[in-house]
Short mmCIF file of C-alpha atoms and ligand atoms in Angstrom, two decimals:
data_model
loop_
_atom_site.label_atom_id
_atom_site.label_comp_id
_atom_site.label_asym_id
_atom_site.label_seq_id
_atom_site.Cartn_x
_atom_site.Cartn_y
_atom_site.Cartn_z
CA MET A 1 144.34 100.31 110.66
CA HIS A 2 141.92 102.44 108.72
CA ILE A 3 143.36 104.91 106.21
CA ARG A 4 141.69 108.23 105.47
CA VAL A 5 142.82 110.70 102.84
CA VAL A 6 142.06 114.36 103.44
CA THR A 7 142.56 117.17 100.97
CA ASP A 8 142.41 119.85 103.69
CA GLN A 9 145.44 121.78 104.88
CA PRO A 10 147.48 120.06 107.60
CA TRP A 11 146.62 122.80 110.10
CA ASP A 12 142.96 121.79 109.83
CA VAL A 13 143.54 118.07 110.60
CA PRO A 14 142.95 116.75 114.12
CA ALA A 15 145.05 113.73 115.15
CA ASP A 16 147.07 112.53 118.13
CA LEU A 17 150.16 113.42 116.15
CA LEU A 18 150.89 115.23 112.91
CA ALA A 19 154.10 114.11 111.16
CA VAL A 20 155.77 116.60 108.85
CA PRO A 21 158.63 115.39 106.63
CA ILE A 22 161.15 118.16 106.03
CA VAL A 23 163.11 117.94 102.80
CA GLY A 24 166.52 119.61 102.61
CA GLU A 25 166.73 123.30 103.52
CA PRO A 26 163.14 124.54 103.28
CA ALA A 27 162.23 128.14 102.47
CA TRP A 28 159.65 128.15 105.33
CA ASP A 29 157.04 129.63 103.09
CA GLY A 30 153.80 127.99 101.89
CA THR A 31 152.51 125.04 103.91
CA LEU A 32 155.61 124.60 106.02
CA GLY A 33 155.71 128.35 106.79
CA GLU A 34 152.10 128.29 107.93
CA LEU A 35 152.64 125.19 110.08
CA ASP A 36 155.69 126.83 111.62
CA ARG A 37 153.73 129.99 112.41
CA ARG A 38 151.04 127.94 114.12
CA THR A 39 153.60 126.13 116.28
CA GLY A 40 154.91 129.52 117.36
CA GLY A 41 158.05 129.17 115.27
CA GLU A 42 159.12 125.93 117.01
CA LEU A 43 159.31 123.88 113.82
CA ARG A 44 161.76 126.23 112.18
CA ALA A 45 163.70 126.74 115.39
CA GLN A 46 164.19 123.00 115.88
CA HIS A 47 165.35 122.71 112.29
CA ALA A 48 167.78 125.62 112.66
CA PHE A 49 169.06 124.03 115.89
CA GLY A 50 169.90 120.91 113.87
CA GLU A 51 167.43 118.61 115.56
CA VAL A 52 165.95 117.30 112.30
CA ARG A 53 169.18 117.29 110.30
CA SER A 54 171.65 115.74 112.70
CA LYS A 55 171.40 112.35 110.98
CA PRO A 56 169.12 110.64 108.47
CA PHE A 57 165.58 110.25 109.83
CA ALA A 58 166.29 112.44 112.84
CA THR A 59 163.13 113.81 114.39
CA ALA A 60 161.96 116.63 116.62
CA LEU A 61 158.80 116.48 118.67
CA VAL A 62 157.19 119.91 118.77
CA ALA A 63 154.29 121.24 120.82
CA ASN A 64 151.16 121.81 118.83
CA GLY A 65 150.73 125.57 119.35
CA ASP A 66 147.27 126.28 118.04
CA LEU A 67 147.08 123.26 115.73
CA PRO A 68 144.26 120.74 116.20
CA ALA A 69 146.83 117.90 116.24
CA GLY A 70 148.03 116.85 119.70
CA ARG A 71 151.71 117.11 118.82
CA VAL A 72 153.85 117.68 115.76
CA LEU A 73 156.74 115.44 114.70
CA ALA A 74 159.20 116.95 112.25
CA ILE A 75 161.26 114.29 110.50
CA GLY A 76 164.33 114.91 108.38
CA ALA A 77 163.66 113.42 104.97
CA GLY A 78 167.08 114.15 103.46
CA GLU A 79 167.92 116.22 100.40
CA ALA A 80 165.41 116.58 97.57
CA ALA A 81 167.74 114.70 95.21
CA THR A 82 167.65 111.65 97.48
CA ILE A 83 163.85 111.41 97.63
CA ASP A 84 162.91 108.29 95.72
CA ARG A 85 160.43 105.49 96.32
CA ARG A 86 162.70 103.68 98.77
CA ALA A 87 163.31 106.85 100.77
CA VAL A 88 159.59 107.55 101.15
CA VAL A 89 158.86 104.03 102.46
CA ARG A 90 161.63 104.53 105.00
CA ILE A 91 160.26 107.91 106.07
CA GLY A 92 156.86 106.34 106.74
CA ALA A 93 158.44 103.50 108.69
CA ALA A 94 160.71 105.82 110.66
CA ILE A 95 157.71 107.92 111.73
CA GLU A 96 155.92 104.86 113.08
CA ARG A 97 159.04 103.58 114.83
CA ARG A 98 159.76 106.96 116.41
CA LEU A 99 156.42 106.63 118.19
CA GLU A 100 157.42 103.45 120.05
CA GLY A 101 155.76 103.38 123.47
CA ARG A 102 153.75 106.56 122.75
CA ALA A 103 149.99 106.90 122.99
CA VAL A 104 149.15 107.48 119.35
CA HIS A 105 145.94 106.12 117.88
CA THR A 106 145.42 108.55 115.05
CA LEU A 107 148.51 109.49 113.08
CA ALA A 108 148.34 112.17 110.40
CA VAL A 109 151.14 112.54 107.85
CA SER A 110 151.52 115.59 105.65
CA LEU A 111 152.60 114.33 102.22
CA GLY A 112 153.70 117.86 101.25
CA ASP A 113 156.96 117.96 99.32
CA LEU A 114 157.12 114.18 98.97
CA ALA A 115 154.11 114.33 96.65
CA VAL A 116 155.83 117.00 94.59
CA LEU A 117 159.14 115.15 94.32
CA LEU A 118 157.87 111.68 93.42
CA ASP A 119 156.78 110.52 89.99
CA GLY A 120 153.17 109.63 90.56
CA GLY A 121 152.59 112.59 92.89
CA ALA A 122 150.35 112.39 95.94
CA SER A 123 149.03 108.92 95.20
CA ALA A 124 152.58 107.51 94.99
CA ALA A 125 153.54 109.35 98.18
CA ALA A 126 150.43 108.00 99.92
CA GLU A 127 151.18 104.47 98.78
CA LEU A 128 154.76 104.53 99.99
CA ILE A 129 154.05 106.32 103.28
CA ALA A 130 151.23 103.88 104.04
CA ARG A 131 153.45 100.93 103.21
CA GLY A 132 156.21 102.40 105.37
CA VAL A 133 153.94 103.00 108.35
CA VAL A 134 152.68 99.40 108.14
CA GLU A 135 156.19 97.96 107.74
CA GLY A 136 157.52 100.22 110.50
CA GLY A 137 154.94 98.65 112.83
CA PHE A 138 156.49 95.21 112.52
CA ASP A 139 158.21 94.06 115.69
CA PRO A 140 159.41 90.46 115.97
CA SER A 141 159.88 90.77 119.72
CA THR A 142 156.10 90.41 120.10
CA ILE A 143 155.90 87.03 118.31
CA TYR A 144 156.50 84.91 121.39
CA ARG A 145 155.48 87.44 124.03
CA ASP A 146 152.07 88.59 125.19
CA ALA A 147 153.23 92.10 125.93
CA VAL A 148 156.35 94.19 125.46
CA GLU A 149 157.35 97.11 127.61
CA SER A 150 157.51 99.70 124.89
CA ALA A 151 155.35 98.61 121.99
CA LEU A 152 155.05 100.24 118.60
CA PRO A 153 151.71 102.03 118.39
CA VAL A 154 148.84 100.06 116.91
CA LEU A 155 147.10 102.77 114.93
CA ASP A 156 143.35 102.98 114.59
CA GLU A 157 143.67 105.50 111.83
CA LEU A 158 146.29 106.84 109.45
CA VAL A 159 145.33 110.17 107.95
CA LEU A 160 147.19 111.14 104.80
CA ILE A 161 147.10 114.83 104.03
CA ALA A 162 147.25 115.83 100.37
CA PRO A 163 145.79 119.32 99.91
CA GLY A 164 144.12 119.80 96.57
CA ALA A 165 144.78 116.22 95.39
CA ASP A 166 142.26 113.82 93.91
CA ALA A 167 141.19 112.02 97.08
CA VAL A 168 139.99 108.91 95.25
CA SER A 169 143.28 108.17 93.50
CA VAL A 170 145.29 109.03 96.61
CA ALA A 171 143.13 106.65 98.66
CA ALA A 172 143.66 103.91 96.06
CA GLY A 173 147.42 104.46 96.33
CA ALA A 174 147.27 104.34 100.11
CA GLU A 175 145.28 101.12 100.09
CA ARG A 176 147.78 99.49 97.71
CA GLY A 177 150.61 100.54 100.02
CA GLN A 178 148.87 99.14 103.06
CA VAL A 179 148.34 95.77 101.37
CA MET A 180 151.98 95.72 100.21
CA GLY A 181 153.16 96.48 103.74
CA GLU A 182 150.92 93.84 105.29
CA GLY A 183 152.27 91.28 102.79
CA ALA A 184 155.85 92.11 103.69
CA ASN A 185 154.98 91.77 107.37
CA LEU A 186 153.37 88.39 106.76
CA ALA A 187 156.64 87.19 105.22
CA ARG A 188 158.65 88.75 108.06
CA ARG A 189 156.58 87.19 110.80
CA LEU A 190 156.82 83.74 109.26
CA ALA A 191 160.55 84.09 108.66
CA ASN A 192 161.20 85.26 112.21
CA ARG A 193 159.44 82.31 113.81
CA SER A 194 161.80 79.74 115.28
CA ALA A 195 162.69 76.37 113.78
CA ASN A 196 161.04 74.36 116.58
CA ASP A 197 157.84 76.20 115.71
CA VAL A 198 157.96 76.38 111.90
CA THR A 199 158.94 72.99 110.52
CA PRO A 200 158.41 72.19 106.82
CA ARG A 201 154.99 70.73 107.73
CA VAL A 202 154.01 73.83 109.67
CA LEU A 203 155.13 76.05 106.79
CA ALA A 204 152.94 73.95 104.49
CA ASP A 205 150.03 74.32 106.94
CA GLU A 206 150.55 78.08 107.01
CA ALA A 207 150.57 78.10 103.20
CA ARG A 208 147.31 76.11 103.20
CA ALA A 209 145.66 78.62 105.50
CA ILE A 210 146.88 81.49 103.31
CA ALA A 211 145.64 79.70 100.17
CA GLU A 212 142.22 79.23 101.72
CA GLU A 213 142.01 82.84 102.83
CA HIS A 214 142.91 84.20 99.40
CA GLY A 215 141.34 81.67 97.05
CA LEU A 216 144.63 80.19 95.85
CA SER A 217 145.05 76.55 94.91
CA ILE A 218 147.69 74.57 96.74
CA ASP A 219 149.49 71.29 96.36
CA VAL A 220 152.07 70.02 98.81
CA VAL A 221 154.39 67.33 97.51
CA GLY A 222 155.66 65.15 100.36
CA PRO A 223 158.68 62.84 100.32
CA ASP A 224 156.93 59.85 98.72
CA ARG A 225 155.66 61.76 95.70
CA ALA A 226 158.91 63.68 95.47
CA ALA A 227 160.74 60.33 95.25
CA GLU A 228 158.38 59.06 92.56
CA MET A 229 158.94 62.24 90.57
CA GLY A 230 162.71 62.05 90.97
CA MET A 231 163.49 65.12 93.06
CA GLY A 232 166.81 63.65 94.18
CA MET A 233 168.45 66.91 95.22
CA PHE A 234 165.47 68.11 97.25
CA LEU A 235 165.18 64.75 99.03
CA ALA A 236 168.91 64.52 99.73
CA VAL A 237 168.78 67.75 101.72
CA GLY A 238 165.63 66.77 103.63
CA GLN A 239 166.53 63.18 104.46
CA GLY A 240 168.64 63.99 107.53
CA SER A 241 165.72 65.36 109.50
CA ASP A 242 162.77 63.78 111.29
CA ASN A 243 160.68 66.62 109.86
CA PRO A 244 159.96 65.45 106.31
CA PRO A 245 160.53 67.76 103.34
CA GLN A 246 157.51 69.43 101.76
CA MET A 247 157.45 70.99 98.29
CA ILE A 248 154.79 73.68 98.61
CA VAL A 249 153.11 74.84 95.40
CA LEU A 250 150.61 77.71 95.35
CA ARG A 251 148.79 78.84 92.25
CA SER A 252 146.80 81.96 91.46
CA GLY A 253 144.55 81.84 88.39
CA PRO A 254 143.35 78.80 86.47
CA GLU A 255 145.68 76.00 85.43
CA GLY A 256 147.05 76.54 81.93
CA ALA A 257 146.40 80.31 81.99
CA THR A 258 148.98 82.93 81.17
CA ASP A 259 149.00 86.52 82.36
CA ALA A 260 148.38 89.74 80.38
CA ARG A 261 151.92 89.48 79.04
CA GLY A 262 151.45 85.89 77.88
CA ARG A 263 153.64 84.60 80.70
CA LEU A 264 153.28 82.25 83.58
CA LEU A 265 155.64 83.63 86.17
CA ALA A 266 156.88 81.30 88.93
CA LEU A 267 158.33 82.64 92.19
CA VAL A 268 160.55 80.04 93.82
CA GLY A 269 161.71 80.56 97.41
CA LYS A 270 164.33 78.71 99.46
CA GLY A 271 162.61 77.18 102.47
CA VAL A 272 165.32 75.75 104.70
CA CYS A 273 163.52 75.87 108.04
CA PHE A 274 166.83 75.32 109.75
CA ASP A 275 170.26 75.13 108.15
CA SER A 276 172.68 73.42 110.52
CA GLY A 277 174.88 72.72 107.51
CA GLY A 278 174.11 68.99 107.77
CA ILE A 279 177.15 66.68 107.98
CA SER A 280 179.27 69.64 106.80
CA ILE A 281 178.08 71.24 110.02
CA LYS A 282 178.33 74.96 110.63
CA SER A 283 180.20 76.43 113.59
CA ALA A 284 178.08 77.35 116.61
CA ASP A 285 178.74 81.05 116.11
CA ARG A 286 175.45 82.60 114.90
CA MET A 287 174.03 79.24 113.92
CA GLU A 288 170.76 80.38 115.52
CA GLU A 289 170.34 82.79 112.62
CA MET A 290 169.80 79.83 110.33
CA LYS A 291 166.14 79.62 111.33
CA MET A 292 165.93 82.53 108.87
CA ASP A 293 167.08 80.30 106.01
CA LYS A 294 163.41 79.83 105.05
CA THR A 295 162.96 83.54 104.30
CA GLY A 296 162.79 83.08 100.52
CA ALA A 297 159.92 80.61 100.90
CA CYS A 298 158.08 82.90 103.32
CA THR A 299 158.55 85.76 100.86
CA VAL A 300 157.13 83.98 97.80
CA ILE A 301 154.18 82.64 99.84
CA ALA A 302 153.42 86.16 101.06
CA ALA A 303 153.91 87.64 97.57
CA ILE A 304 151.33 85.39 95.94
CA ALA A 305 148.91 86.22 98.78
CA THR A 306 149.48 89.94 98.18
CA LEU A 307 148.92 89.49 94.45
CA ALA A 308 145.66 87.71 95.25
CA ARG A 309 144.55 90.76 97.25
CA LEU A 310 145.60 93.37 94.68
CA ALA A 311 144.78 91.58 91.41
CA PRO A 312 142.86 88.38 92.13
CA GLY A 313 142.97 85.72 89.45
CA THR A 314 146.24 86.90 87.89
CA PRO A 315 148.14 83.75 86.87
CA LEU A 316 151.15 83.15 89.11
CA LEU A 317 152.94 80.19 90.69
CA ALA A 318 154.77 80.19 94.00
CA VAL A 319 156.98 77.17 94.69
CA ALA A 320 158.56 76.79 98.11
CA PRO A 321 160.75 73.75 98.74
CA ALA A 322 160.69 73.37 102.54
CA VAL A 323 163.27 71.20 104.30
CA GLU A 324 165.35 71.02 107.43
CA ASN A 325 169.09 70.56 106.84
CA MET A 326 170.24 68.37 109.74
CA PRO A 327 173.11 65.99 110.52
CA GLY A 328 172.17 62.46 111.53
CA PRO A 329 172.21 58.80 110.55
CA HIS A 330 169.98 59.45 107.54
CA SER A 331 171.73 62.57 106.27
CA ALA A 332 173.29 62.94 102.87
CA ARG A 333 177.09 62.64 103.13
CA PRO A 334 179.77 64.65 101.37
CA GLY A 335 180.51 62.67 98.22
CA ASP A 336 176.95 61.39 97.81
CA VAL A 337 175.85 61.47 94.18
CA VAL A 338 172.19 62.20 93.50
CA ARG A 339 170.06 62.63 90.39
CA ALA A 340 168.18 65.91 90.04
CA LEU A 341 164.63 66.17 88.73
CA ASN A 342 165.99 67.43 85.41
CA GLY A 343 168.14 64.28 85.09
CA LYS A 344 171.54 65.80 85.87
CA THR A 345 173.70 64.06 88.45
CA VAL A 346 175.19 66.06 91.28
CA ASP A 347 178.14 65.28 93.53
CA ILE A 348 177.33 66.74 96.96
CA ILE A 349 180.76 67.93 98.07
CA ASN A 350 179.41 70.13 100.85
CA THR A 351 176.07 69.45 102.54
CA ASP A 352 176.00 73.08 103.65
CA ALA A 353 175.55 74.19 100.02
CA GLU A 354 171.99 72.88 100.30
CA GLY A 355 170.00 75.84 99.06
CA ARG A 356 171.05 75.39 95.44
CA LEU A 357 170.07 71.71 95.63
CA ILE A 358 166.49 72.30 96.69
CA LEU A 359 166.14 75.29 94.39
CA GLY A 360 167.36 73.32 91.38
CA ASP A 361 164.59 70.75 91.76
CA ALA A 362 162.00 73.40 92.62
CA LEU A 363 162.88 75.38 89.48
CA THR A 364 162.65 72.26 87.31
CA TYR A 365 159.30 71.47 88.89
CA ALA A 366 158.07 75.03 88.24
CA GLU A 367 158.96 74.54 84.56
CA GLN A 368 157.12 71.21 84.53
CA LEU A 369 154.08 73.05 85.90
CA GLY A 370 154.21 75.39 82.92
CA ALA A 371 156.22 78.35 84.17
CA THR A 372 157.56 80.45 81.30
CA HIS A 373 159.51 82.90 83.49
CA LEU A 374 161.29 82.19 86.77
CA VAL A 375 162.48 84.22 89.74
CA ASP A 376 164.03 82.55 92.75
CA VAL A 377 164.72 84.14 96.11
CA ALA A 378 167.14 82.57 98.54
CA THR A 379 169.37 83.19 101.54
CA LEU A 380 171.91 81.34 99.45
CA THR A 381 175.36 82.54 100.43
CA GLY A 382 177.32 84.33 103.11
CA ALA A 383 179.45 85.67 100.25
CA VAL A 384 176.69 87.99 99.05
CA ALA A 385 176.55 89.54 102.52
CA ARG A 386 180.30 90.13 102.47
CA ALA A 387 180.02 91.74 99.04
CA PHE A 388 176.92 93.93 99.41
CA GLY A 389 176.00 93.97 103.11
CA GLU A 390 172.50 94.20 104.53
CA LEU A 391 171.05 96.80 102.17
CA VAL A 392 171.66 95.52 98.63
CA THR A 393 170.52 92.18 97.24
CA GLY A 394 172.78 90.41 94.75
CA ALA A 395 170.90 89.29 91.66
CA PHE A 396 171.73 87.16 88.62
CA GLY A 397 169.70 86.60 85.51
CA THR A 398 169.48 85.59 81.94
CA PRO A 399 168.58 86.69 79.33
CA GLN A 400 169.34 90.34 80.07
CA PRO A 401 165.94 91.76 78.98
CA TRP A 402 164.21 89.58 81.58
CA PHE A 403 166.69 90.69 84.22
CA ASP A 404 165.95 94.29 83.22
CA ASP A 405 162.19 93.68 83.52
CA VAL A 406 162.71 92.42 87.05
CA MET A 407 164.90 95.42 87.91
CA ALA A 408 162.18 97.77 86.61
CA ALA A 409 159.81 96.11 89.10
CA ALA A 410 162.46 96.61 91.80
CA ALA A 411 162.57 100.33 91.03
CA ARG A 412 158.79 100.56 91.37
CA ALA A 413 159.09 98.67 94.67
CA GLY A 414 161.89 100.88 95.94
CA GLU A 415 164.26 97.96 96.51
CA ALA A 416 168.01 97.86 95.85
CA PHE A 417 169.74 95.15 93.79
CA TRP A 418 173.12 94.79 92.16
CA GLN A 419 173.73 92.49 89.22
CA VAL A 420 176.31 89.75 89.66
CA PRO A 421 177.78 88.29 86.46
CA LEU A 422 177.36 84.66 85.41
CA VAL A 423 180.95 83.98 84.36
CA ASP A 424 180.81 80.95 82.05
CA GLU A 425 184.50 80.19 82.42
CA TYR A 426 184.06 79.39 86.14
CA ARG A 427 181.67 76.54 85.36
CA ALA A 428 184.64 74.21 84.79
CA ASP A 429 185.58 74.53 88.49
CA MET A 430 182.34 72.74 89.29
CA ASP A 431 183.13 69.68 87.18
CA SER A 432 182.97 66.43 89.13
CA TRP A 433 184.82 63.14 88.62
CA TYR A 434 181.62 61.25 89.29
CA ALA A 435 178.70 63.40 88.23
CA ASP A 436 177.65 66.22 85.93
CA LEU A 437 178.65 68.79 88.50
CA THR A 438 179.54 69.41 92.15
CA ASN A 439 177.48 71.61 94.46
CA SER A 440 180.53 73.42 95.81
CA SER A 441 184.13 74.03 94.76
CA SER A 442 187.03 76.33 95.61
CA SER A 443 185.63 79.38 97.30
CA ASP A 444 187.08 81.97 94.89
CA GLY A 445 184.14 83.36 92.98
CA GLY A 446 181.79 81.42 95.23
CA LEU A 447 178.98 83.90 94.76
CA VAL A 448 179.21 83.70 90.97
CA LYS A 449 179.40 79.91 91.09
CA SER A 450 176.29 79.66 93.24
CA GLY A 451 174.43 81.36 90.39
CA LEU A 452 176.09 79.15 87.79
CA PHE A 453 174.95 76.07 89.70
CA ILE A 454 171.31 77.13 89.74
CA ARG A 455 171.49 78.05 86.04
CA GLU A 456 172.08 74.35 85.30
CA PHE A 457 168.47 73.71 86.32
CA VAL A 458 166.60 76.33 84.27
CA THR A 459 165.78 76.52 80.57
CA ARG A 460 163.55 79.62 80.66
CA PRO A 461 164.15 83.29 81.43
CA TRP A 462 165.31 83.33 85.04
CA VAL A 463 166.45 85.69 87.78
CA HIS A 464 168.07 84.59 91.04
CA MET A 465 168.01 86.92 94.05
CA ASP A 466 170.52 86.13 96.80
CA ILE A 467 169.12 87.67 100.00
CA GLY A 468 171.84 86.12 102.20
CA GLY A 469 172.76 89.67 103.29
CA THR A 470 169.41 91.45 103.12
CA ALA A 471 166.90 88.93 104.52
CA TYR A 472 167.31 90.08 108.11
CA PHE A 473 168.95 92.87 110.07
CA ARG A 474 171.23 92.04 112.97
CA LYS A 475 170.55 95.45 114.45
CA ALA A 476 167.55 97.75 114.21
CA ARG A 477 167.56 100.71 111.84
CA PRO A 478 165.51 103.92 112.25
CA TRP A 479 163.05 102.49 109.73
CA ALA A 480 163.13 98.80 110.64
CA SER A 481 163.32 96.45 113.59
CA ARG A 482 166.02 93.85 113.77
CA GLY A 483 165.05 90.52 112.23
CA ALA A 484 163.41 89.74 108.91
CA THR A 485 163.19 92.70 106.54
CA GLY A 486 160.64 91.46 104.00
CA THR A 487 163.12 92.21 101.24
CA THR A 488 162.07 91.39 97.64
CA HIS A 489 158.38 90.99 98.57
CA ALA A 490 157.43 94.30 96.97
CA THR A 491 159.57 93.63 93.89
CA LEU A 492 157.96 90.23 93.33
CA VAL A 493 154.48 91.68 93.72
CA GLU A 494 155.25 94.56 91.33
CA LEU A 495 156.61 92.07 88.82
CA ALA A 496 153.52 89.88 89.04
CA LEU A 497 151.21 92.91 88.89
CA ALA A 498 152.70 93.79 85.51
CA GLY A 499 150.85 90.71 84.27
CA ALA A 500 147.47 91.75 85.74
CA ARG A 501 144.59 92.46 83.37
N1 BES B 1 172.07 79.54 104.32
C1 BES B 1 173.46 79.59 104.04
C2 BES B 1 173.93 80.98 103.60
C3 BES B 1 173.85 82.05 104.64
C4 BES B 1 174.81 82.10 105.64
C5 BES B 1 172.88 83.02 104.58
C6 BES B 1 174.76 83.11 106.58
C7 BES B 1 172.82 84.03 105.52
C8 BES B 1 173.77 84.07 106.52
C9 BES B 1 173.80 78.62 102.92
O1 BES B 1 173.07 77.45 102.88
C10 BES B 1 175.23 78.23 103.09
O2 BES B 1 175.52 77.56 104.04
N2 BES B 1 176.07 78.67 102.16
C11 BES B 1 177.45 78.37 102.18
C12 BES B 1 177.81 77.85 100.80
C13 BES B 1 179.16 77.18 100.75
C14 BES B 1 179.15 75.92 101.58
C15 BES B 1 179.46 76.85 99.29
C16 BES B 1 178.21 79.64 102.50
O3 BES B 1 177.80 80.72 102.07
O4 BES B 1 179.16 79.56 103.26
MN1 MN B 2 173.90 75.94 104.11
ZN1 ZN B 3 171.18 77.57 103.71
#
């Protein structure tokens, strides 16, 4: 998709379709008034009728009147007070999704009021609309099919209309948004692929291809080296499967380098290619969703690729422990005691609490590789989904200023998080008779305890993002397909970009 920025008025822009976001209760003067006049009053009439206000992201398709665009799509953007970076991404995505099955090759979007309402003006609006249009075009139903009946349009051109704006800075914004969206879609596509397709080895192969494409260095630690190093938790989870565990390490920038902030940030992503629960096997109900348990890994791999496109050479690590959690004669058993890479011993009470085991060793390894700051992303608990649902990611972190830094990146990315406390007093519930700690205990406060467990394996500033609720949608939304959402990709990239020179 090629992106073109025009500083003309929207009524001078030819396209298959012109999308016009309508914020709140417009006065129908200025640009919107002129567009309405040229559609013969249809735009305003549809709005008055309620067609674009009936629910969030409602749309009305309007004939073009004497406009050079083939058709006009009015889309309800919500009240002015609700227009933030997240909302604008969703508007872009909802426009693209509304065009499912339609013959649209050139889509024009009038940035209009969005540019006025956003900090960063037209270039911010262009970035977020472009990202939204790209993300809106993601459809997992095409992964294993040659054709679908009603496909999302594959655009040749996206035209962003910003009258009077500085075209160069708006185009730079749009390009950034497109790259961000493509990165999220890379993560989503990988995450959505099935477990018979994406084994730990295949995920490592995909990471190798991505590293080659973007000039990243890569090292994949297989089971033998992992055993020599002492990654006892990582190996315990992987040992039940015929598909051997792979610790995938990607690096941007030279070894030993720190970023503009004097940091080496490591992004660590849970890569459980399938989580059957192991010997503590899950019930059959929705077990198929556990192919998505590698989403954190897919996200950090995509994020470092996106960073390489936007700010090549910026120091960053991505560590993705990839395993398959399976029951079998070689599996770890409940009650097995293993030694973690950091030397602590762990009593595996529940083999289904596997994410924290592989993350613990991956975080220790990231520190050994020189990471000064850590962020991990994981589909770690069902509890976080019960607490916050599909739209808000639960996040933990310490010390607080580092957590706040990460949340500032989240605001730039337009992603929603809620901080979960690390309640020290609960740590005693995880004491073991046989080891330094257990990987699971009484379920009260289970979400908090999952964070406390991981904290045992970090000594540097650290944030943990539990995407157990937000990694994938069970049903489509106006702005997103069902399946992997790409959540946290933009936040991680924004965070890493803060260290670009
Ligand atoms: N991958 C699951 C968490 C999960 C479940 C994410 C459903 C998304 C949807 C994780 O490995 C797991 O099994 N967690 C257990 C932890 C428990 C055994 C302490 C859970 O949440 O039930
Ligand atoms: Mn599990
Ligand atoms: Zn899991």
